[in-house]
Tab-separated table of C-alpha atoms in Angstrom:
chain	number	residue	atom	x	y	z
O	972	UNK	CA	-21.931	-38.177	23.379
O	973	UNK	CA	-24.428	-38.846	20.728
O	974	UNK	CA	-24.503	-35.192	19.733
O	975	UNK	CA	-21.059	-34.919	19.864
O	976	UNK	CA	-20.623	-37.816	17.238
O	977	UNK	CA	-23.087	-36.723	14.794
O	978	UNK	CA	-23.976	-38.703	11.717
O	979	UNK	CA	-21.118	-41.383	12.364
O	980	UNK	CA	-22.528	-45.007	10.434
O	981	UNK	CA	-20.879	-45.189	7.224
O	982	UNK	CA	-22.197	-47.238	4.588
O	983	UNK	CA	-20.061	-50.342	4.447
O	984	UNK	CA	-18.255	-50.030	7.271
O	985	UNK	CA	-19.037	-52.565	10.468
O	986	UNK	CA	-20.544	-50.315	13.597
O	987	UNK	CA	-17.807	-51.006	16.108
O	988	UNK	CA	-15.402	-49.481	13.560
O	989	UNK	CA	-17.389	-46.560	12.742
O	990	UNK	CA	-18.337	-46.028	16.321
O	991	UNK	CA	-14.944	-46.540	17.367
O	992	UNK	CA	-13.322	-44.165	14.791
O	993	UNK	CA	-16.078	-41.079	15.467
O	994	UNK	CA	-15.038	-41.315	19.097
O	995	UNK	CA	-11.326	-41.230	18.580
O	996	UNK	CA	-12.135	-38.483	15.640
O	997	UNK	CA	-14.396	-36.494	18.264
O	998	UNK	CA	-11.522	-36.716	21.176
O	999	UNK	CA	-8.923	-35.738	18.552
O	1000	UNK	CA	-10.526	-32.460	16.960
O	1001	UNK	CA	-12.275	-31.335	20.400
O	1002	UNK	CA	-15.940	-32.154	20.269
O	1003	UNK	CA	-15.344	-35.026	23.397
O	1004	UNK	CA	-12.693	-33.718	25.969
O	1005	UNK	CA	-9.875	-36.439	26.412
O	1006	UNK	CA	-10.497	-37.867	29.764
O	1007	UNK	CA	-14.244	-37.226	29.804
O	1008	UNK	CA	-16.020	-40.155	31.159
O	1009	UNK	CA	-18.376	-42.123	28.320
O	1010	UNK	CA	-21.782	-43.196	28.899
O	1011	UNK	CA	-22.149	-47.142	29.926
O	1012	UNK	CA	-22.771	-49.289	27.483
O	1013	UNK	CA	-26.341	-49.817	27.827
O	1014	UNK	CA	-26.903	-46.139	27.871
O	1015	UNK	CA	-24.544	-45.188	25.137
O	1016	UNK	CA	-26.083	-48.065	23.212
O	1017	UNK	CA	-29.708	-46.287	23.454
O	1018	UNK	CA	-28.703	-42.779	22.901
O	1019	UNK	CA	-27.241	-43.989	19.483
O	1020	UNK	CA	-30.065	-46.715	18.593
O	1021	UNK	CA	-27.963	-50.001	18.527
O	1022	UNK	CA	-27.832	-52.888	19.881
O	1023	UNK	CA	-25.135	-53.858	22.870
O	1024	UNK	CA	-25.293	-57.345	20.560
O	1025	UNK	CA	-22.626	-59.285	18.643
């Protein structure tokens, strides 16, 4: 998933928004198959280098 997302932290922008709109972005144009299962949190949270945290 990580790969798939790329460079997806924009300046300014909390990380659950920009998380959440470079996996709807990435399930729209292709790069994450709709229906593909997502990594668990913990792991997910790891592979992108944030924290599961408020």
């Amino acid at each position: 998933m990580a790969s798939a997302l790329g460079a997806w932290r924009r300046p300014g922008v909390a990380l659950a928004r920009a998380l959440a709109d470079a996996v709807g972005g990435a399930a729209l144009d292709g790069r994450l198959r709709v229906g593909s299962p997502l990594p668990a949190e913990r792991r997910a949270a790891a592979a992108l280098g944030v924290s599961r945290g408020p």
